[in-house]
mmCIF file of C-alpha atoms in Angstrom:
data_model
loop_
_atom_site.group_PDB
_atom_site.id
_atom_site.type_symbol
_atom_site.label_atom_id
_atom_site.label_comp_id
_atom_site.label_asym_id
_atom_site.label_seq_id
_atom_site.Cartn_x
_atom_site.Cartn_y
_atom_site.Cartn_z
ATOM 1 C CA UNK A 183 0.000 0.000 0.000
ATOM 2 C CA UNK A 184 1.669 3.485 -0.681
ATOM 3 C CA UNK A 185 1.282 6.447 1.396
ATOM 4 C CA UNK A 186 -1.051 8.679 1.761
ATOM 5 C CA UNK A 187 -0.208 12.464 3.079
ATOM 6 C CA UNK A 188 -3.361 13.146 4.977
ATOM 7 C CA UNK A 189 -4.712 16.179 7.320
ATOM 8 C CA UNK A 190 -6.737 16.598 10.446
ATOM 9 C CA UNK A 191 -9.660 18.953 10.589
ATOM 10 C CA UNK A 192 -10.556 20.082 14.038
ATOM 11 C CA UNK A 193 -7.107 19.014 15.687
ATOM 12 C CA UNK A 194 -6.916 20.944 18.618
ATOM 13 C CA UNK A 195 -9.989 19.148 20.302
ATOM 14 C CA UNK A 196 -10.309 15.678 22.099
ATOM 15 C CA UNK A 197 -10.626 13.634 19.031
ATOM 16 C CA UNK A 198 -8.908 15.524 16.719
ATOM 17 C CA UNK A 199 -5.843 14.937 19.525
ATOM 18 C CA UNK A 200 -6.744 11.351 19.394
ATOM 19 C CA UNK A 201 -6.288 11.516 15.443
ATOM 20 C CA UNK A 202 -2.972 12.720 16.026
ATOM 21 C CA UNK A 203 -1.836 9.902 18.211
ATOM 22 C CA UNK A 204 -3.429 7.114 16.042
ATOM 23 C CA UNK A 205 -1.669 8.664 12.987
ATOM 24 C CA UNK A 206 1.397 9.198 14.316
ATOM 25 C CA UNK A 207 3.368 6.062 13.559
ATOM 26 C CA UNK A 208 0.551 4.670 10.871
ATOM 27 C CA UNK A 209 1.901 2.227 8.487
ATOM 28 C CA UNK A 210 -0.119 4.397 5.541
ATOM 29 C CA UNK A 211 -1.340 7.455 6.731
ATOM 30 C CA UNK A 212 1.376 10.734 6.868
ATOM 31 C CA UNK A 213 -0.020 13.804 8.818
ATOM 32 C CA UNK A 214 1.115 16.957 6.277
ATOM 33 C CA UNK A 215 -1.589 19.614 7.826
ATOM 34 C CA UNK A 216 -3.201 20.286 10.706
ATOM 35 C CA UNK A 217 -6.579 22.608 11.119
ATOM 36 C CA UNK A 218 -8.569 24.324 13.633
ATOM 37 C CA UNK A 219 -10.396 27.149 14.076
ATOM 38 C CA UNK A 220 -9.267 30.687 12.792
ATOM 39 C CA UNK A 221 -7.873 31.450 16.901
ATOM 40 C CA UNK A 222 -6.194 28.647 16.301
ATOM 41 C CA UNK A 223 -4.264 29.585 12.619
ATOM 42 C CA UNK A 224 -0.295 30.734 12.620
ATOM 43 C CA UNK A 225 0.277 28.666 15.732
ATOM 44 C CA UNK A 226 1.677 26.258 16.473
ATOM 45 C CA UNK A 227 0.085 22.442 17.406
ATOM 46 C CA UNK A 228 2.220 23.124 21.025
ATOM 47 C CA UNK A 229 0.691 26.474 21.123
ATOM 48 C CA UNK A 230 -2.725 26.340 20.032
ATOM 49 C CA UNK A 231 -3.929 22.867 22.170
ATOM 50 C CA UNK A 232 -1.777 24.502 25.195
ATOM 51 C CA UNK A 233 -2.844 22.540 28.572
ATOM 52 C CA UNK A 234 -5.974 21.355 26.644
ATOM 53 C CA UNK A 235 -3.602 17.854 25.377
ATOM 54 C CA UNK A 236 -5.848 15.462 27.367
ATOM 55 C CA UNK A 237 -4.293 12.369 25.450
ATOM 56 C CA UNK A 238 -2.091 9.270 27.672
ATOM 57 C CA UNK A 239 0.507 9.615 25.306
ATOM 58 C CA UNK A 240 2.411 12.766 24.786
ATOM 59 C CA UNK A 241 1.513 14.993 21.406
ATOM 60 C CA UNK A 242 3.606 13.757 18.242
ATOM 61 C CA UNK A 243 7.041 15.235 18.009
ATOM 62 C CA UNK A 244 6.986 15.765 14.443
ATOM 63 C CA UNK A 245 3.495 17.360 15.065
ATOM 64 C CA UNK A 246 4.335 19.643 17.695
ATOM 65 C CA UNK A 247 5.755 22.238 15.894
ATOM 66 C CA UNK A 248 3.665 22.158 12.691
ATOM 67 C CA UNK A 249 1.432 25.414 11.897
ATOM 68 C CA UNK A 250 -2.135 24.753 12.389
ATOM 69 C CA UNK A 251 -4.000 26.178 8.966
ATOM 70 C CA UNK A 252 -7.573 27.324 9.078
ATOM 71 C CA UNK A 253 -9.828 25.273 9.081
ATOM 72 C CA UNK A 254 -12.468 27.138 6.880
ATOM 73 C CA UNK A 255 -10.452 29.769 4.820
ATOM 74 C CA UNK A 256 -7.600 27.530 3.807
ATOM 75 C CA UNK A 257 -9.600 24.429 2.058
ATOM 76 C CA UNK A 258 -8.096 25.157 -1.269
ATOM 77 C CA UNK A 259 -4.590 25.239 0.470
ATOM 78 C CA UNK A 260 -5.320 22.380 2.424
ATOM 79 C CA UNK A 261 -6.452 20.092 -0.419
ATOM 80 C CA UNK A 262 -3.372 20.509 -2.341
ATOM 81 C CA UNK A 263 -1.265 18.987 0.635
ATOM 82 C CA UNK A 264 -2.907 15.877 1.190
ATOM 83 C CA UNK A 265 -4.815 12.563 -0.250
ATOM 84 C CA UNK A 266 -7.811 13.370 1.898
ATOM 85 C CA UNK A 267 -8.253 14.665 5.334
ATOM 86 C CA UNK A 268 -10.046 13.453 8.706
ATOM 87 C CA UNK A 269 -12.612 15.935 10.132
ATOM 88 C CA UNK A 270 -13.771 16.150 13.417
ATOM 89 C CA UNK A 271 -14.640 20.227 14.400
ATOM 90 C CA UNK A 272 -16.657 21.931 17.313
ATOM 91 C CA UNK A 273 -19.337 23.983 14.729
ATOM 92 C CA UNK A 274 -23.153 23.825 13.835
ATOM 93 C CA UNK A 275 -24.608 21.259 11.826
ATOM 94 C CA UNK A 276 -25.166 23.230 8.657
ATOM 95 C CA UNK A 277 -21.735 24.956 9.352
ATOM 96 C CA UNK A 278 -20.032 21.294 9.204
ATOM 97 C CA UNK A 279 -22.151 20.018 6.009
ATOM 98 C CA UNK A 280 -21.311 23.190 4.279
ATOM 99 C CA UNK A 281 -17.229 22.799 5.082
ATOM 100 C CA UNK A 282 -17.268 19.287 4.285
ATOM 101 C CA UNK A 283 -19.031 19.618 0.777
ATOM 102 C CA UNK A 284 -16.852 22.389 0.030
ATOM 103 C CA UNK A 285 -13.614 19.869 0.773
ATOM 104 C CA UNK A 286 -14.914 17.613 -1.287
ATOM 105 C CA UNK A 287 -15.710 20.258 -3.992
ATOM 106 C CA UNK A 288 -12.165 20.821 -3.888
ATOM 107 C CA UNK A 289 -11.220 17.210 -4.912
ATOM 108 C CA UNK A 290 -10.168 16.607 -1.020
ATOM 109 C CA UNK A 291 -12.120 13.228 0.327
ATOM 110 C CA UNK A 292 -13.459 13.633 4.013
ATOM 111 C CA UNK A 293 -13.658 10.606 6.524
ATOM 112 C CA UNK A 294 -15.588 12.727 8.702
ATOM 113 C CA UNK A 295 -16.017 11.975 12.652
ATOM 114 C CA UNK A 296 -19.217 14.402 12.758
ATOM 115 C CA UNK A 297 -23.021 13.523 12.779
ATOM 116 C CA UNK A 298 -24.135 16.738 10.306
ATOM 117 C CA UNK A 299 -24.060 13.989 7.284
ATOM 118 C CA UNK A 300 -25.268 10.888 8.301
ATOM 119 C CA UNK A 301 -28.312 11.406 6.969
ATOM 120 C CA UNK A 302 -27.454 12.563 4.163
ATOM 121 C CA UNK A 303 -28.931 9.666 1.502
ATOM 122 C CA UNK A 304 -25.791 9.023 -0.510
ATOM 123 C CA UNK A 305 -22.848 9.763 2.096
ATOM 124 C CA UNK A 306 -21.773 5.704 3.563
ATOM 125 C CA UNK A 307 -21.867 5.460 7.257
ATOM 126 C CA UNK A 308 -19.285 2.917 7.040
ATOM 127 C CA UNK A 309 -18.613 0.531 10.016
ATOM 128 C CA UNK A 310 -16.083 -1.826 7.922
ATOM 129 C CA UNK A 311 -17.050 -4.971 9.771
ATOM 130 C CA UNK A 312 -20.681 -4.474 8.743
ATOM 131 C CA UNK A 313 -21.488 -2.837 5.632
ATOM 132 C CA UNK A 314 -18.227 -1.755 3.326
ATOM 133 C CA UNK A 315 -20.507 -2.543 0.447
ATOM 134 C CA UNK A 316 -21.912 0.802 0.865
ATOM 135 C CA UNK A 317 -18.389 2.674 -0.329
ATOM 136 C CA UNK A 318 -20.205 2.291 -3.529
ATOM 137 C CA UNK A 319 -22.622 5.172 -2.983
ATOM 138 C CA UNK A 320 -19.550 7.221 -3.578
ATOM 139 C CA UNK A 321 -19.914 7.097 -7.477
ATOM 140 C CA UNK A 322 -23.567 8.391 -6.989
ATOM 141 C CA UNK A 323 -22.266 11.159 -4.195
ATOM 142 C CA UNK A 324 -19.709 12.212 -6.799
ATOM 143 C CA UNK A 325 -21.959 12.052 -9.672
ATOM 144 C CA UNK A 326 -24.039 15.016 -7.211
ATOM 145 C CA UNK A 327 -21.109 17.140 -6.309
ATOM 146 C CA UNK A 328 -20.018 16.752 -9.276
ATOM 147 C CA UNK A 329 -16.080 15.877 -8.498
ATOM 148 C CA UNK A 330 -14.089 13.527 -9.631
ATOM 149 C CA UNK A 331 -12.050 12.403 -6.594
ATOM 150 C CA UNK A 332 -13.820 13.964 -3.671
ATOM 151 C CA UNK A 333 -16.572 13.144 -1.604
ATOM 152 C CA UNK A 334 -17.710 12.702 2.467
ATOM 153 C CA UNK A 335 -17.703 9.435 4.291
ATOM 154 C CA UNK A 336 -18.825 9.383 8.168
ATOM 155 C CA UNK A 337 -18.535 6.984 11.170
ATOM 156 C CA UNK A 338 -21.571 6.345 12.722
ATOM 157 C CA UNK A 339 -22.660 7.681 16.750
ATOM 158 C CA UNK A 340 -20.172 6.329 18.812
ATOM 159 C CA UNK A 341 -22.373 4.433 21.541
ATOM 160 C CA UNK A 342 -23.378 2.119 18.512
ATOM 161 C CA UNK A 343 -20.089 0.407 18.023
ATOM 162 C CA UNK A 344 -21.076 -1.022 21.381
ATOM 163 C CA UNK A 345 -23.932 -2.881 20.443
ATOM 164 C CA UNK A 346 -24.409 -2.855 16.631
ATOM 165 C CA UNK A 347 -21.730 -5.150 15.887
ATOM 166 C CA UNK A 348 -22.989 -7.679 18.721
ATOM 167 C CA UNK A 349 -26.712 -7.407 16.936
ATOM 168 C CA UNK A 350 -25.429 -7.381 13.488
ATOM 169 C CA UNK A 351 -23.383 -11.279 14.093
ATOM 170 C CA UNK A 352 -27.254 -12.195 15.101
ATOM 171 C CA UNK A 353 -28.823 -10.544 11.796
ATOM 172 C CA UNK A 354 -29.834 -13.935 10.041
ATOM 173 C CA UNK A 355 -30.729 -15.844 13.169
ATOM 174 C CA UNK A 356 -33.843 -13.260 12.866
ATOM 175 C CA UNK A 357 -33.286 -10.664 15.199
ATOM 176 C CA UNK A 358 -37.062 -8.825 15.080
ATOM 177 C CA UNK A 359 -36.468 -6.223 17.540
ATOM 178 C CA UNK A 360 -33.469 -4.632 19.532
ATOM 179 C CA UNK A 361 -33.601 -2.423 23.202
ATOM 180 C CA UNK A 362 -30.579 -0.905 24.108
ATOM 181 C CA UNK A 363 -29.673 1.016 27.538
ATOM 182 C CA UNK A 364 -26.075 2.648 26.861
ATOM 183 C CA UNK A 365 -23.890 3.955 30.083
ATOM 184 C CA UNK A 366 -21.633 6.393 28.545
ATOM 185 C CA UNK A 367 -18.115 7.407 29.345
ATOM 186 C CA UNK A 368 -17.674 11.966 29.856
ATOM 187 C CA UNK A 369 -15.138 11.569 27.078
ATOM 188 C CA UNK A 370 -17.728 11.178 24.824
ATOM 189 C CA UNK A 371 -18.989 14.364 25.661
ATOM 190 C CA UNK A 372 -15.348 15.591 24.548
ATOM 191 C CA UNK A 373 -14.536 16.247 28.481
ATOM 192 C CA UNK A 374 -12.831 14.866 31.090
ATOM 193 C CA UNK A 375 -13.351 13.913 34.846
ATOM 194 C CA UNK A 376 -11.829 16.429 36.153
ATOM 195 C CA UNK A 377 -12.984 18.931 33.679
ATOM 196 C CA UNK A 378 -16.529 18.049 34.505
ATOM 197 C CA UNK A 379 -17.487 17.739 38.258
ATOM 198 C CA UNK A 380 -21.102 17.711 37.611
ATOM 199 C CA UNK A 381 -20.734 14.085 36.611
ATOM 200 C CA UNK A 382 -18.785 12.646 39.858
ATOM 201 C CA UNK A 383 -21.042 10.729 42.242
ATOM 202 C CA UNK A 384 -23.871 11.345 39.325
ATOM 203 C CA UNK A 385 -25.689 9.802 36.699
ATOM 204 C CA UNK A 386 -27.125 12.289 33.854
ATOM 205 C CA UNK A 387 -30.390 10.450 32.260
ATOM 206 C CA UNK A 388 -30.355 12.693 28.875
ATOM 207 C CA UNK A 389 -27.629 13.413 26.062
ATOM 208 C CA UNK A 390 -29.294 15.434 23.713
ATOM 209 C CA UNK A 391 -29.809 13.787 20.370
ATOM 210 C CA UNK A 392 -28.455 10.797 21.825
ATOM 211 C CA UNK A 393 -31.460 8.230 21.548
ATOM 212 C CA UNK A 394 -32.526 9.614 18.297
ATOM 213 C CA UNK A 395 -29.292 9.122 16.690
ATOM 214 C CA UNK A 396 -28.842 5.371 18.331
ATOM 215 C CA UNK A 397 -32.464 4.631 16.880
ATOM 216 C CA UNK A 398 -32.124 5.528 13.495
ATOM 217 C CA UNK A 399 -28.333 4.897 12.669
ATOM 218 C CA UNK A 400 -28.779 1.385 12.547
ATOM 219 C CA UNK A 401 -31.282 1.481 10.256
ATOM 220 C CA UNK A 402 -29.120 3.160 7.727
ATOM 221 C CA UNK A 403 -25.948 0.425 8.349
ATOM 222 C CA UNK A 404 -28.216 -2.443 7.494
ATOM 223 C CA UNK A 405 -30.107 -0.500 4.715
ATOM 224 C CA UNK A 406 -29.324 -1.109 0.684
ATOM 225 C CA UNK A 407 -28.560 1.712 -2.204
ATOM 226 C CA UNK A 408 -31.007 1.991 -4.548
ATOM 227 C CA UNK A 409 -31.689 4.561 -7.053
ATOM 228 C CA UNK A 410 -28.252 6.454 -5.878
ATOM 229 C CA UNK A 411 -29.318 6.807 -2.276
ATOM 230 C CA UNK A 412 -28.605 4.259 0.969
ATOM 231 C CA UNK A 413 -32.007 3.296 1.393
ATOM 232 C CA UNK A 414 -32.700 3.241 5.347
ATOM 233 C CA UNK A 415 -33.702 -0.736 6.753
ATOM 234 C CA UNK A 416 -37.177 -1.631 7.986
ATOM 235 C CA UNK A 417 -36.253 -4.380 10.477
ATOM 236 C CA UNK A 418 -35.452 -4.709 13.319
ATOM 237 C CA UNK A 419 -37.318 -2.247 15.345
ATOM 238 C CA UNK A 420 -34.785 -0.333 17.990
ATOM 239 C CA UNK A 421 -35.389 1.555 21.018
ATOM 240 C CA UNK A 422 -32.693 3.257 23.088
ATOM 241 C CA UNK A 423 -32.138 5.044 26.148
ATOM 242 C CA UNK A 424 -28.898 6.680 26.930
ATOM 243 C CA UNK A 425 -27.160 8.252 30.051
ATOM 244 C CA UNK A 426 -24.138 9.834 31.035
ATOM 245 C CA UNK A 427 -22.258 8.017 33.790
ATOM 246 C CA UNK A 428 -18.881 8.851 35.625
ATOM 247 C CA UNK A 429 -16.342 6.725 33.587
ATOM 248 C CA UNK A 430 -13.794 8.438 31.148
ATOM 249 C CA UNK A 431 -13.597 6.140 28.827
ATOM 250 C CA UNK A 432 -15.512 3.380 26.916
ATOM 251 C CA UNK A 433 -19.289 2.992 26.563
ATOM 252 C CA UNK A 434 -21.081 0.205 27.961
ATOM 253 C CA UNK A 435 -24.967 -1.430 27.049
ATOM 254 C CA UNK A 436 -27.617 -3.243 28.381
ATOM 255 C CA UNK A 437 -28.630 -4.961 25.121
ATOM 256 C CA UNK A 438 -32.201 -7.244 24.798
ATOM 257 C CA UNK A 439 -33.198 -8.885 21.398
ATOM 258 C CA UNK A 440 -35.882 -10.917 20.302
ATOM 259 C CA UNK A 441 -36.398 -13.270 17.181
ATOM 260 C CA UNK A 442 -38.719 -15.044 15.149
ATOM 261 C CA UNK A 443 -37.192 -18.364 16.501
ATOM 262 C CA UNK A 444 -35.814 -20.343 19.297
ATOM 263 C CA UNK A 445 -32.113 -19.761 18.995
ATOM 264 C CA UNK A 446 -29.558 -21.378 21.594
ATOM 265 C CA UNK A 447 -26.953 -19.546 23.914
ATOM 266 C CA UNK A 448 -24.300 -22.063 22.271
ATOM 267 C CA UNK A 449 -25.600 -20.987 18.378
ATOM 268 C CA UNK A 450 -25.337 -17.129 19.682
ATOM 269 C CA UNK A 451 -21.695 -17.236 21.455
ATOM 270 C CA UNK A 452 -20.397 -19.319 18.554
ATOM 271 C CA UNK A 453 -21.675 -16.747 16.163
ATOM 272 C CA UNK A 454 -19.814 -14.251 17.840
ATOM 273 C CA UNK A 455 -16.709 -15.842 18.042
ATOM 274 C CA UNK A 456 -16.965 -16.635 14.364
ATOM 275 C CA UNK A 457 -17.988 -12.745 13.573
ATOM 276 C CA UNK A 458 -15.534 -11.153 10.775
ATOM 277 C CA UNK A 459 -16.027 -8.640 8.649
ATOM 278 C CA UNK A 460 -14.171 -6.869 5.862
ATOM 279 C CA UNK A 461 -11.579 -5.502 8.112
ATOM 280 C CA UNK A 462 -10.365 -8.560 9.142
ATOM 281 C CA UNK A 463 -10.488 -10.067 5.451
ATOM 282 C CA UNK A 464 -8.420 -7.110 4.159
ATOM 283 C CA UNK A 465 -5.670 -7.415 7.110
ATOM 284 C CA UNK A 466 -6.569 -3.441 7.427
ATOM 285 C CA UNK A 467 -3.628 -2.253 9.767
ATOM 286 C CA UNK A 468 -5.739 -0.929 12.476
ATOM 287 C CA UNK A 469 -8.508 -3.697 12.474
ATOM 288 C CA UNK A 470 -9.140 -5.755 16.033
ATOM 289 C CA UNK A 471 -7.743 -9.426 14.579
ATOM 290 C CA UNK A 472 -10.753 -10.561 16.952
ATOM 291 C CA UNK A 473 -13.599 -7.971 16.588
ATOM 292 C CA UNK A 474 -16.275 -9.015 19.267
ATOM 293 C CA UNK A 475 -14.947 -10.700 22.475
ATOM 294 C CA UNK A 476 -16.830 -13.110 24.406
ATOM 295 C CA UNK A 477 -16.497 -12.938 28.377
ATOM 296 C CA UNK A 478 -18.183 -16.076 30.409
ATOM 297 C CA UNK A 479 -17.313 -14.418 33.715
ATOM 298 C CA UNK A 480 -20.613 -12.903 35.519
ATOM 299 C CA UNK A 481 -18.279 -9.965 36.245
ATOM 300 C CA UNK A 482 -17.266 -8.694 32.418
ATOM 301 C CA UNK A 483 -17.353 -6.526 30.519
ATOM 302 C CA UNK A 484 -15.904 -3.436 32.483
ATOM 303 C CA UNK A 485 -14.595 -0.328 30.936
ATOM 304 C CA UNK A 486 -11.598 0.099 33.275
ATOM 305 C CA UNK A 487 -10.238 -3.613 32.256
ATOM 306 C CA UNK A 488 -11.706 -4.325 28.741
ATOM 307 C CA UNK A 489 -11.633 -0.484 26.701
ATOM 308 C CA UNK A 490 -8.377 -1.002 25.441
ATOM 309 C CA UNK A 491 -8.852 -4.514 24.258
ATOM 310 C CA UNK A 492 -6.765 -4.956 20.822
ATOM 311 C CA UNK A 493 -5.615 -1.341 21.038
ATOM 312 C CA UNK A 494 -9.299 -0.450 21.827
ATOM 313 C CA UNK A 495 -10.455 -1.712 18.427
ATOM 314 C CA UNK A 496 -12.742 -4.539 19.302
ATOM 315 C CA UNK A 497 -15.824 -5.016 20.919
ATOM 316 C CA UNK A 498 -16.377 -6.845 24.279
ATOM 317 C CA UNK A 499 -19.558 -9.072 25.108
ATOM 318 C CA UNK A 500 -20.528 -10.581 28.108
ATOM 319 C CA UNK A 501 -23.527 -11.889 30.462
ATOM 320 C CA UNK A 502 -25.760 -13.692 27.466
ATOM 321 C CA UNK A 503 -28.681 -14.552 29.021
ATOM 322 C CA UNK A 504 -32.474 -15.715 28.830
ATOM 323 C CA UNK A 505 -34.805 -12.515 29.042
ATOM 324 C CA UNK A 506 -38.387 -12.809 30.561
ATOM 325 C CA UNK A 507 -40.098 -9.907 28.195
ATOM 326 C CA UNK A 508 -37.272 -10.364 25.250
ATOM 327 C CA UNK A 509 -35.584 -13.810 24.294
ATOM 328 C CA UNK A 510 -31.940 -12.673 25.041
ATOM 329 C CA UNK A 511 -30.125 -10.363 26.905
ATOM 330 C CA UNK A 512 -26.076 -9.415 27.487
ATOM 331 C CA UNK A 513 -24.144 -6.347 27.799
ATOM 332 C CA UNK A 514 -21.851 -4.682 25.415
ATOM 333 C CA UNK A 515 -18.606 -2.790 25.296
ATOM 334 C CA UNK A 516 -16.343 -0.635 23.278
ATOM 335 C CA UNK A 517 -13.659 2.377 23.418
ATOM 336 C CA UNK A 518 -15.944 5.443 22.450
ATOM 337 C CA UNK A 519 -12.762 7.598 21.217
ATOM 338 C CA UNK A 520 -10.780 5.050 19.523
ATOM 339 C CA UNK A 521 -13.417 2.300 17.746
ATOM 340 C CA UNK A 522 -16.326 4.556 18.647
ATOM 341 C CA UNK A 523 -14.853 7.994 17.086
ATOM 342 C CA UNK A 524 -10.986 8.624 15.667
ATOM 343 C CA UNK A 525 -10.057 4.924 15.481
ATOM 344 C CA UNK A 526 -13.610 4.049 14.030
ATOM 345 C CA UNK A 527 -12.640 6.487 11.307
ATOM 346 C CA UNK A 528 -8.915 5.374 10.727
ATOM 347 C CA UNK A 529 -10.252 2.068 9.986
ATOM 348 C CA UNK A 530 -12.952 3.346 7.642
ATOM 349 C CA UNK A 531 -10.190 5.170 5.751
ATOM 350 C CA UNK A 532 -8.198 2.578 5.511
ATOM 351 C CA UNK A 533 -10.813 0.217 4.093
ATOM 352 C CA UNK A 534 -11.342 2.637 1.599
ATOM 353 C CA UNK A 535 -7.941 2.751 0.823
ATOM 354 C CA UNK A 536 -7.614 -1.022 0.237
ATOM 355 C CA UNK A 537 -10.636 -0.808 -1.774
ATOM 356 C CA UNK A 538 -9.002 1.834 -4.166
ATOM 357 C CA UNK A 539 -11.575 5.265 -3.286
ATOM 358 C CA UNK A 540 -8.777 7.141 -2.051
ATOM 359 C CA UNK A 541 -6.636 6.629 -5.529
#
């Protein structure tokens, strides 16, 4: 695979930071430009993120001194620099859809972190374990903007990668319908413990947009293209409740799913096990080698011992179970930053790489 010089828009912020690490040693991905905000421009990456570097690991070397580029007045510069860039900014909805068309516009691909196009009928939501077959909306997305190289591809909500994958190895025992209770780590909110004291020795029962987004996303993944749109699925019906609880990272969910048959325990945990995708066909460099996890302890998942399972990448599963009102039940787990957000979004990339959309 050659290289590709890429840039991150929206670096100086909690996943744009977590970009930086994940791309900092990548076997295919070069960082040549970093973007923020215009109080951000002529700095430096040491300057402009300050005390704000929240990351484990310290800020790239060879990143530290680059000169953060605005984000929204130097596209055209920008888009000569790289292959494509990663996006992830703190602006309004129609603020983001306009700056990511206009990347795109400019020939400049965008594997974008933000939720402002997810709806959008032919921009992929790609989870590459689930549905890579949708990268070919792209020629229909181009065929709209009317570009040649560019277009916008987007990770879905990040408290999906939790539970989604877990359903989605169940799809053709006939799952009929799906509840989901997520528990969900203050990073997600792009904050910190310490930064937020409201959430210690508290629960917080709403994140706004939250339940909408985990109810209809899903439908989208398992939907079809037709007629040059991603045609939203039918089935399963999903319901979702979400709350903010005091962990920093990883999201956690109480999962319950019917189907229109008796299915055993054994059939269900060996699906699991057996669960790959198009990641792990393709060898992609950042892709969990074992995507969902199985725990038989009583006790597992937990966030604080199971997050950073294969480098965060894969999903934990534990406490399958007979459910009086549902069939099943069993909780879910994954790293809301890393699978859920920048490493959800490195992997997309790179499957769109290997598939030859970034050429």
């Amino acid at each position: 695979m050659r290289k590709y010089n890429v840039g991150i828009i929206g670096a100086t912020g909690m996943v744009g930071q977590r970009f930086a690490t994940l791309l900092e040693n990548h076997p295919w991905f070069h960082v040549t430009a970093l973007a923020a905000s215009s109080r951000s421009a002529g700095k430096t990456y040491r300057e402009a993120v300050g005390s704000r570097w929240v990351m484990a690991k310290e800020m790239p070397k060879d990143m530290a001194d680059m000169i953060i580029m605005d984000a929204t007045a130097d596209v055209e510069k920008i888009a000569a620099m790289v292959d494509f860039v990663f996006c992830a900014v703190d602006m309004q909805k129609d603020e983001i859809r306009a700056l990511e068309e206009t990347y795109a516009k400019a020939e400049c691909p965008v594997m974008s972190n933000n939720s402002a196009h997810r709806f959008t009928p032919d921009v992929p939501m790609i989870i590459p374990e689930i549905n890579d077959s949708h990268a070919e909306i792209i020629y229909a997305q181009r065929k709209r903007l009317g570009t040649k190289r560019g277009f916008i591809a987007v990770k879905s909500n990040c408290s999906l990668q939790s539970y989604v994958p877990a359903v989605n190895a169940l799809m053709d025992l006939g799952v009929t319908k799906v509840l989901a209770c997520t528990y969900q780590a203050i990073s997600g909110a792009g904050k910190t413990l310490e930064s937020c004291p409201d959430i210690l020795d508290n629960v917080i029962p709403y994140i706004g947009g939250e339940e909408e987004k985990s109810e209809k996303e899903p439908m989208k993944i398992w939907g079809h293209i037709e007629g040059g749109q991603i045609v939203p699925a039918t089935s399963p019906s999903v319901t979702a409740q979400c709350l903010r609880v005091p962990v920093s990272d990883g999201h956690t969910a109480a999962v319950f799913v019917s189907f229109n048959k008796k299915i055993s325990m054994d059939e269900i945990i060996a699906k699991w096990e057996s669960y790959r995708g198009a990641a792990q066909e393709l060898d992609l460099p950042s892709a969990p080698k074992q995507f969902l996890h199985y725990f038989r302890e009583d006790n597992r998942p937990q966030p604080k011992l199971d997050r950073n399972l294969e480098n965060g990448m894969a999903v934990s599963v534990g406490r399958l179970r007979p459910d009086t009102q549902y069939d099943i039940k069993f909780v879910c787990l994954s790293h809301n930053t890393l699978r859920g957000a920048a490493g959800g979004a490195v992997l997309m990339a790179e499957l769109l790489c290997a598939k030859g959309y970034l050429d």
